[in-house]
Short mmCIF file of C-alpha atoms in Angstrom, two decimals:
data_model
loop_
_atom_site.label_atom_id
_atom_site.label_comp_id
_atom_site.label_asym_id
_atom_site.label_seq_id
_atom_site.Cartn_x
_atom_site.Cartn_y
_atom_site.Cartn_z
CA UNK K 1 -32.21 -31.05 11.80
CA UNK K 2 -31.31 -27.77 9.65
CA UNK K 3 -34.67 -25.70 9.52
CA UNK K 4 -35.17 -22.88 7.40
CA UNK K 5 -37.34 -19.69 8.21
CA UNK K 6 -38.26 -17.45 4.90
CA UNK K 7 -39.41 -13.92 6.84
CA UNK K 8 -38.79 -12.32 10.07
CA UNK K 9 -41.29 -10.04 11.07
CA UNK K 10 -44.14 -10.42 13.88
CA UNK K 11 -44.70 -14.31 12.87
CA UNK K 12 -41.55 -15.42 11.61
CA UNK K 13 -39.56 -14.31 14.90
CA UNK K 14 -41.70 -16.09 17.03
CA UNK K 15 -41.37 -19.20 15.12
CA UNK K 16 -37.95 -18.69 14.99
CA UNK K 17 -37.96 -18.26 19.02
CA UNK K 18 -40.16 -21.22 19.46
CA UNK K 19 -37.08 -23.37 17.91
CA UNK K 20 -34.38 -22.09 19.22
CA UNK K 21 -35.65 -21.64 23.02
CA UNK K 22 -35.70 -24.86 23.38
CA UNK K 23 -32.61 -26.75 24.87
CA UNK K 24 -32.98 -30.30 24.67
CA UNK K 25 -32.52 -30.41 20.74
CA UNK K 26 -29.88 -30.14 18.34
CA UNK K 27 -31.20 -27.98 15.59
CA UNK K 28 -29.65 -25.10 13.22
CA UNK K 29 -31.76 -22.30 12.26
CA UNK K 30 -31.26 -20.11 8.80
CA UNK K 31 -33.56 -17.17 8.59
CA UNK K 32 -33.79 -15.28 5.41
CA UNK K 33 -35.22 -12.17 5.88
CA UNK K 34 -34.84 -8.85 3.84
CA UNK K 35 -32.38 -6.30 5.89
CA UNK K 36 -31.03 -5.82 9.27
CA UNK K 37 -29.70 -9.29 9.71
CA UNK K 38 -27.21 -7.97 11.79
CA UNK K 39 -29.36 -6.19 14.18
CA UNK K 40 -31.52 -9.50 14.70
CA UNK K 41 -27.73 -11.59 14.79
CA UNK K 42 -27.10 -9.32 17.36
CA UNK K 43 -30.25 -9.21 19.34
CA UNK K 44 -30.33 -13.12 19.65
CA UNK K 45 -26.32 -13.10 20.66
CA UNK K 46 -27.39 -10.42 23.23
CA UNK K 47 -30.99 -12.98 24.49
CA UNK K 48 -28.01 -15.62 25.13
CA UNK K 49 -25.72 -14.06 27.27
CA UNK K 50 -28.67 -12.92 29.36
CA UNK K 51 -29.70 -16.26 29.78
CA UNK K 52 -26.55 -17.39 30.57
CA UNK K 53 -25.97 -14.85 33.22
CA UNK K 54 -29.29 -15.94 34.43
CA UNK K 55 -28.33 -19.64 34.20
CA UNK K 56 -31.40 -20.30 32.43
CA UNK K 57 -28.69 -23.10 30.48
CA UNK K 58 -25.73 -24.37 31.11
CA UNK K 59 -22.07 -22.93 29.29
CA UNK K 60 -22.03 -25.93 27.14
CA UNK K 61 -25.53 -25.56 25.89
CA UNK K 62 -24.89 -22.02 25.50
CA UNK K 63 -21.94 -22.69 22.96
CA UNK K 64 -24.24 -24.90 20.96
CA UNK K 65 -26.78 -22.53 20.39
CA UNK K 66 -23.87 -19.13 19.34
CA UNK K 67 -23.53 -22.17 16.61
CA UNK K 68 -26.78 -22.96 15.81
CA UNK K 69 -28.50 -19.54 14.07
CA UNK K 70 -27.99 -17.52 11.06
CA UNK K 71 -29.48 -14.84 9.71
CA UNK K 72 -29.16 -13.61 5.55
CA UNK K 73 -30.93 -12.09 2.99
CA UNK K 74 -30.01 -14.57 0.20
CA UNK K 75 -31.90 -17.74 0.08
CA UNK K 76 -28.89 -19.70 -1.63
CA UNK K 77 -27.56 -20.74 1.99
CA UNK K 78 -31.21 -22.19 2.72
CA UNK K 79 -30.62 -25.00 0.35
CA UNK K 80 -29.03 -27.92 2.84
CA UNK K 81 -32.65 -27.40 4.74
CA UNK K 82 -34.40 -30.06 5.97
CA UNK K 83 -37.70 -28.19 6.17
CA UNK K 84 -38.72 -24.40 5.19
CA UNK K 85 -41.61 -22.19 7.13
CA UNK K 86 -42.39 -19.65 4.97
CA UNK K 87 -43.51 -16.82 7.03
CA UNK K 88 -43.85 -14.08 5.11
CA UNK K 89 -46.57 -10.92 4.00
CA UNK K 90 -50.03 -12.45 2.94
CA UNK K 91 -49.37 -11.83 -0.41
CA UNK K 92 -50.20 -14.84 -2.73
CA UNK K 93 -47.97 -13.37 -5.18
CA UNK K 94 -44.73 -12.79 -3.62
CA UNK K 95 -45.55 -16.00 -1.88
CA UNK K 96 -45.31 -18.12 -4.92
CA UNK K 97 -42.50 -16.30 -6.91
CA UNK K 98 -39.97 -17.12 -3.55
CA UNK K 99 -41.64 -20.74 -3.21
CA UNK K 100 -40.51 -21.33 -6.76
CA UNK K 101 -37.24 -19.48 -6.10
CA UNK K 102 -36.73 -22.00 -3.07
CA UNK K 103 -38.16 -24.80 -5.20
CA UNK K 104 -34.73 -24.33 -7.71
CA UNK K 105 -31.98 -24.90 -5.13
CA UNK K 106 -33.47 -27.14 -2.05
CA UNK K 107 -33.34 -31.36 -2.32
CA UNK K 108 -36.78 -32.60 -3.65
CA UNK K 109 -36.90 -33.82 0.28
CA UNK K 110 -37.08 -30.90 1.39
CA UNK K 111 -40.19 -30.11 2.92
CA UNK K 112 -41.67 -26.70 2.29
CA UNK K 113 -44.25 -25.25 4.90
CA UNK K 114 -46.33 -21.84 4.47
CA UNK K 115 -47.28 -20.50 7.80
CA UNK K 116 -49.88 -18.78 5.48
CA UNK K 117 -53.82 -18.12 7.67
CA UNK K 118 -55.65 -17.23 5.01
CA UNK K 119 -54.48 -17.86 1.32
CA UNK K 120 -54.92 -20.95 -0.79
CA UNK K 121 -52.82 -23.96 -0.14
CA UNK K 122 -53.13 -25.29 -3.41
CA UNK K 123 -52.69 -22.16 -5.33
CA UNK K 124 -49.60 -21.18 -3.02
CA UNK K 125 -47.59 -24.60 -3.80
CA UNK K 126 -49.07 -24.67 -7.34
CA UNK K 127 -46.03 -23.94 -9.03
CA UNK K 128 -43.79 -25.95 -6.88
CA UNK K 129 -42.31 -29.42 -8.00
CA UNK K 130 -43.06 -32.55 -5.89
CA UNK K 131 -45.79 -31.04 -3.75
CA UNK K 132 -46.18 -34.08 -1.94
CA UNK K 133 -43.83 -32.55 -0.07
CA UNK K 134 -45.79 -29.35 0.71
CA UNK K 135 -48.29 -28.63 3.51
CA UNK K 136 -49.48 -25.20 5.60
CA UNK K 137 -47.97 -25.52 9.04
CA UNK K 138 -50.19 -22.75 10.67
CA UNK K 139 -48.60 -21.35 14.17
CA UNK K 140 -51.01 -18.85 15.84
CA UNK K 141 -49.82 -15.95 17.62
CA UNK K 142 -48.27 -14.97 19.88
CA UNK K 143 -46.81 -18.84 19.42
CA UNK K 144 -45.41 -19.01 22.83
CA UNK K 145 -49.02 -18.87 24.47
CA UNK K 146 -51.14 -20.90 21.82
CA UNK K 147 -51.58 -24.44 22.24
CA UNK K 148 -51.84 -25.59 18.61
CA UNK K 149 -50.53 -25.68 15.36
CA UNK K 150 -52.58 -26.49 12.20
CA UNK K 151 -51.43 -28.62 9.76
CA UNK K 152 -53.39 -27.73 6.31
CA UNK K 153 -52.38 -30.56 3.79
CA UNK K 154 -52.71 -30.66 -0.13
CA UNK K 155 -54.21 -34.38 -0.94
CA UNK K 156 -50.78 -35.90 -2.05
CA UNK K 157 -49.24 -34.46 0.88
CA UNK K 158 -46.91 -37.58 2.27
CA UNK K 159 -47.64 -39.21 5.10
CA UNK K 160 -44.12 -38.79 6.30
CA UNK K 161 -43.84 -35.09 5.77
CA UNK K 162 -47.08 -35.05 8.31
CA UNK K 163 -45.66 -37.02 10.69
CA UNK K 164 -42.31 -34.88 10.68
CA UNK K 165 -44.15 -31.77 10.69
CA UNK K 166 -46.28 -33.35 13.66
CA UNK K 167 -43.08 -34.28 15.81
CA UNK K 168 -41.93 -30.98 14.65
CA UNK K 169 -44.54 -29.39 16.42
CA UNK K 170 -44.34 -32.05 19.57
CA UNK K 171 -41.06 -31.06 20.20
CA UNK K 172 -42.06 -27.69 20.69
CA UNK K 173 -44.47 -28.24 23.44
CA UNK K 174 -47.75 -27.91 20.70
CA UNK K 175 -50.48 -30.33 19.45
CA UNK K 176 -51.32 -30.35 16.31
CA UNK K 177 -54.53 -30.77 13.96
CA UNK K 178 -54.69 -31.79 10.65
CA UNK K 179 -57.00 -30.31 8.13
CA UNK K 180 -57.42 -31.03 4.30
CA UNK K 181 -59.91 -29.79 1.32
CA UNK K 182 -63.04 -27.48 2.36
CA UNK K 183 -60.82 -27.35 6.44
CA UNK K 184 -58.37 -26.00 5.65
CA UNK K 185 -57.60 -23.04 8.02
CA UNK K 186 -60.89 -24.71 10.02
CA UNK K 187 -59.58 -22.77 13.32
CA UNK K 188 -59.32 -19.18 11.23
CA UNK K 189 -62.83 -20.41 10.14
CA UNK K 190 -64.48 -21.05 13.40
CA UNK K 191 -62.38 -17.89 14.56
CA UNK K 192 -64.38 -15.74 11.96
CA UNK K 193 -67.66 -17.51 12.84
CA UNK K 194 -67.71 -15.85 16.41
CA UNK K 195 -66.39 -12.59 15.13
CA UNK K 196 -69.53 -12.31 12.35
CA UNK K 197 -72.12 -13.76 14.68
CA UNK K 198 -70.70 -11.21 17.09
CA UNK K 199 -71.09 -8.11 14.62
CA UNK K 200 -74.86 -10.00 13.72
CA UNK K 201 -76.18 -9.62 17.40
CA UNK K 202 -74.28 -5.70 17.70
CA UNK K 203 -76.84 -5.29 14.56
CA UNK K 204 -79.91 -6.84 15.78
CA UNK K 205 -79.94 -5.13 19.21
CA UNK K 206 -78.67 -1.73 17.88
CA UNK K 207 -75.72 -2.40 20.64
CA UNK K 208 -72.43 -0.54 20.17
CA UNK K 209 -68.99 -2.32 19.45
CA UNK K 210 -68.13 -0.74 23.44
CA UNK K 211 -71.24 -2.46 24.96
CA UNK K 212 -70.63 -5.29 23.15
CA UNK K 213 -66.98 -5.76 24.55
CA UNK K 214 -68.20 -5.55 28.04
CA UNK K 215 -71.25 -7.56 27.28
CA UNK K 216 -69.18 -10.60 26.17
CA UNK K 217 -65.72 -9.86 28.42
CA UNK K 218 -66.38 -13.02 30.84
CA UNK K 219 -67.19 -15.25 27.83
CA UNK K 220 -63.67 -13.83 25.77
CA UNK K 221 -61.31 -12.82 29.06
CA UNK K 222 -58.61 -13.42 26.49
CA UNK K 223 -58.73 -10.96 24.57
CA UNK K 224 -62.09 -10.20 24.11
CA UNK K 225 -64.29 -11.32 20.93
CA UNK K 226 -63.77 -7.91 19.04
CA UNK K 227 -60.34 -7.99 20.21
CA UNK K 228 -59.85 -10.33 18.12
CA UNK K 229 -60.59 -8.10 15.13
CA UNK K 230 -57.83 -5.50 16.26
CA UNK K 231 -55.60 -8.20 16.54
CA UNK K 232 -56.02 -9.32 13.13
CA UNK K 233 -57.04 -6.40 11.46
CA UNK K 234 -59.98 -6.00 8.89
CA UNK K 235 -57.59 -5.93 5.75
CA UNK K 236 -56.38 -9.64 6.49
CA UNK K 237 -59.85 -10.56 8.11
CA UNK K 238 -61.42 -10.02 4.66
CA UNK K 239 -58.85 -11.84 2.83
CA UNK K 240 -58.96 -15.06 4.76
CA UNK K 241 -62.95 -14.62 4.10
CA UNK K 242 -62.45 -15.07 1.01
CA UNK K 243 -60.55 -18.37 0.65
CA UNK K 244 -62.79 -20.13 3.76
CA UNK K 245 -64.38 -22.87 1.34
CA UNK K 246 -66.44 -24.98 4.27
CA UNK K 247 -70.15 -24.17 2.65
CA UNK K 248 -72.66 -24.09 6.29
CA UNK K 249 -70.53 -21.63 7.43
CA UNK K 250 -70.43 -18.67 4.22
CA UNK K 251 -73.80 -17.19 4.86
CA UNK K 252 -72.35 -16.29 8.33
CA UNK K 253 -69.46 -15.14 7.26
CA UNK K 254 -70.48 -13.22 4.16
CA UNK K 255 -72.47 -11.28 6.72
CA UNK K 256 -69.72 -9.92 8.25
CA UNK K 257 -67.35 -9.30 5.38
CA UNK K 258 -69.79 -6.73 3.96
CA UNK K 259 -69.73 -5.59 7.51
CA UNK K 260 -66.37 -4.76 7.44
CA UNK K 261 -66.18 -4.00 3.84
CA UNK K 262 -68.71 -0.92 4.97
CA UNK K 263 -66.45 -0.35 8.14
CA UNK K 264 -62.92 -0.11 5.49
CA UNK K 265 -65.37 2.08 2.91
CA UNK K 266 -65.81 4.49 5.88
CA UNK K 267 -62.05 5.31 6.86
CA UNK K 268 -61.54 2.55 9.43
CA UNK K 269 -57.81 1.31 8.46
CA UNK K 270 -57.06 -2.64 7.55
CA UNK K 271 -53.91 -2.50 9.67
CA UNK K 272 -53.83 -4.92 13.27
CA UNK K 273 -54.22 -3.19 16.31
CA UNK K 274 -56.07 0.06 14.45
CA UNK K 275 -59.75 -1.39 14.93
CA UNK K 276 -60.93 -0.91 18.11
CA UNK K 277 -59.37 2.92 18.60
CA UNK K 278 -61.06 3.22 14.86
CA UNK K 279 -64.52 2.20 16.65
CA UNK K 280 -64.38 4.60 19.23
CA UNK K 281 -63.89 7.31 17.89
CA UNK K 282 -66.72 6.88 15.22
CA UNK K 283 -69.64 4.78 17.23
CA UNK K 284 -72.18 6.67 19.11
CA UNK K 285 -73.48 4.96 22.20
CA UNK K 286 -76.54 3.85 22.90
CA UNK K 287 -79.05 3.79 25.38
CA UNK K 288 -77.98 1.72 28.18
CA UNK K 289 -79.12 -2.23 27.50
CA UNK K 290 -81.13 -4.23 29.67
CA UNK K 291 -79.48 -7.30 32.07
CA UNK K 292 -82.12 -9.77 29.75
CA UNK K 293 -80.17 -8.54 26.43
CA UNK K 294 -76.82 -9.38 27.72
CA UNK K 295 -78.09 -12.51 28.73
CA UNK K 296 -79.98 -13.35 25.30
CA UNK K 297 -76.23 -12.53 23.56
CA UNK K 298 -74.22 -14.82 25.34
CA UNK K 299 -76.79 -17.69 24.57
CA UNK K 300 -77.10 -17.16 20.98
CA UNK K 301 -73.23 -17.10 20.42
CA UNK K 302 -72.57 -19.78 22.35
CA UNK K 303 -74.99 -21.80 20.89
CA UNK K 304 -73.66 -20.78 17.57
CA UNK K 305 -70.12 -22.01 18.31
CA UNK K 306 -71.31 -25.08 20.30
CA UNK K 307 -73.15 -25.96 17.59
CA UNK K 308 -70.33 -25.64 14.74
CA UNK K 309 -68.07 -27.59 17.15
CA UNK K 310 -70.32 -30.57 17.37
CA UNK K 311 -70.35 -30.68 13.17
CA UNK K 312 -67.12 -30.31 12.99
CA UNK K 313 -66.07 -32.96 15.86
CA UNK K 314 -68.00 -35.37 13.86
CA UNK K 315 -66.07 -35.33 10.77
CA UNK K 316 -62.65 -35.44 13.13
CA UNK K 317 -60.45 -38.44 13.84
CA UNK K 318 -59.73 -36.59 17.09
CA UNK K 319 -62.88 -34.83 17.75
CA UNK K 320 -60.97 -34.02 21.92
CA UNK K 321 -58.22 -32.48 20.11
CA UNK K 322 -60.20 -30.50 17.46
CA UNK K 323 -62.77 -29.00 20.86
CA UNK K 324 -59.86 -27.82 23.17
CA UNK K 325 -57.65 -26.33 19.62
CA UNK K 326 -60.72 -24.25 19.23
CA UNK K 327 -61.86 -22.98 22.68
CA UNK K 328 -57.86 -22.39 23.31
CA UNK K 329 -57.79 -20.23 19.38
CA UNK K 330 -60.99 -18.47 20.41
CA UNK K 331 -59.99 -17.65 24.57
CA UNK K 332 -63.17 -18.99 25.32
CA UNK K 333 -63.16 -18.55 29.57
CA UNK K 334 -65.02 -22.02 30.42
CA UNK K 335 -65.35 -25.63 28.74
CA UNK K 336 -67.77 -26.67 25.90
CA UNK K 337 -69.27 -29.23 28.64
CA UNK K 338 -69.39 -26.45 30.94
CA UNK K 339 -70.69 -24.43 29.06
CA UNK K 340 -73.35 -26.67 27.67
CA UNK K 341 -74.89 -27.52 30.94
CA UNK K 342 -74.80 -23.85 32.09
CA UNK K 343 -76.80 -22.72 29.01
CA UNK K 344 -77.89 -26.27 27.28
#
């Protein structure tokens, strides 16, 4: 299978890695990206003769994959693709002038995938020709570590393009969830809903963002519930607000965007990995909290999340699947069973 990947920054090289690490495949990557092709050529050639030295693969397997990458900046030798993951800035714009672009020189079988998290699916393929073979293929980073992939379909999306973007996502050791109309990006949804419920309680106790982190560390070991927001960053946060379309969860949610709206109004940058540093510098502390508030926290966000997971699971074909893509997007430390008996 020839697979195409349109970008090559923080996403689009770990999709490209999650390919072409694996060894029991025969598949040839293209990635289009915009410079420095030969720097990322070169970086790959230099991955491979480490693992060979290593004998993390065999010689022969090693000669397959020298054969079996690209890189360019024209998107002319994309056209032989069996499948494109577009992976590139959130910007609906750009997104749909290169979809088109791709649209004019790949087979009408070709599938096209956006690996977009929070932009219209519909709008983003609206200008593309047989969309039935169209979908969002969602990887969440970092790609290696996540579990899942969602699979955000437009309603004439074939049933054969799902199943070959399913198997696609099989044969990279991931599971995969498929969501269509008002779920689309349900994961980046739920994700949001503990991130404004989160900023709600820092609110209602008077609580700053640092007590916070500690108060909810052994629920979030991941990366914490507000690291979540640096790892994001409040520019692309906002956006994906914005394009969430499942109705009980907007009042929530609209919360928090106005939260962050203030936070952006005040100097704190949109960038990932700015938020947190941001926070500390501006916050004042407060007074230390009491053992009874930290307590009363926890229970109202679980119960927030346990309780969006049950309405969810019930509109689900594979309500197990949907429960352990969510705890695994959100780094929840225990089970929802677990953590329903602990705090009912």
């Amino acid at each position: 299978m020839k697979i195409g990947i349109l970008g090559y920054g923080k996403m689009g090289r770990e999709i490209f890695h999650a390919f072409f690490d694996q060894t029991k495949h025969d598949l040839q990557l293209i990635v289009c990206c915009r410079h420095d092709t030969e720097a990322h050529a070169a970086k790959v050639q230099k991955e491979l003769d480490k693992g060979l030295r290593r004998k993390k693969f065999s010689a022969e397997i090693y000669q397959k994959k020298q054969n079996a990458f690209s890189f360019t900046t024209e998107l002319s030798p994309l056209s032989g693709c069996d499948i494109i993951i577009e992976s590139i800035t959130e910007q609906m714009q750009e997104k749909q002038e290169l979809l088109q672009k791709l649209d004019a020189i790949v087979s009408e079988h070709c599938i096209l995938a956006s690996n977009t998290s929070s932009l219209s699916i519909e709008k983003l393929f609206s200008n593309v020709s047989h969309t039935e073979r169209c979908l969002g293929m969602h990887f969440f980073y970092p790609v290696k570590l996540t579990e899942f992939v969602e699979l955000n379909i437009l309603k004439n999306t074939s049933d054969i393009v799902i199943r070959t973007a399913l198997d696609l996502a099989n044969l990279i050791g991931k599971q995969s969830i498929v969501f269509s109309d008002v779920y689309h990006m349900y994961l980046n949804q739920f994700l949001s809903v503990a991130v404004s419920h989160g900023i709600w309680l820092l609110e209602q106790y008077s609580i700053s963002l640092e007590q916070g982190i500690e108060i909810f560390s052994t629920l979030f070991p991941m990366h914490g519930l507000f690291g979540l927001i640096d790892g994001i960053g409040l520019g692309l946060l906002q956006q994906s607000a914005k394009n969430f379309r499942l109705q009980r969860l907007q009042p929530l949610i609209a919360y928090s965007d106005n939260w962050m709206h203030q936070q952006i109004e005040k100097g704190c940058p949109t960038a990932s990995n700015t938020f947190l540093e941001y926070m500390k510098q501006v916050q004042d502390s407060y007074s230390p909290y009491l053992e009874e508030t930290a307590c009363d926290m926890q229970k109202s966000i679980l119960s927030v999340l346990l309780n969006e997971a049950v309405a969810a699971m019930q509109e689900t074909e594979h309500p197990d699947t949907l429960l352990n893509a969510i705890w695994d997007v959100v780094g929840l430390a225990e089970s929802a069973s677990t953590l329903y008996e602990k705090y009912g």
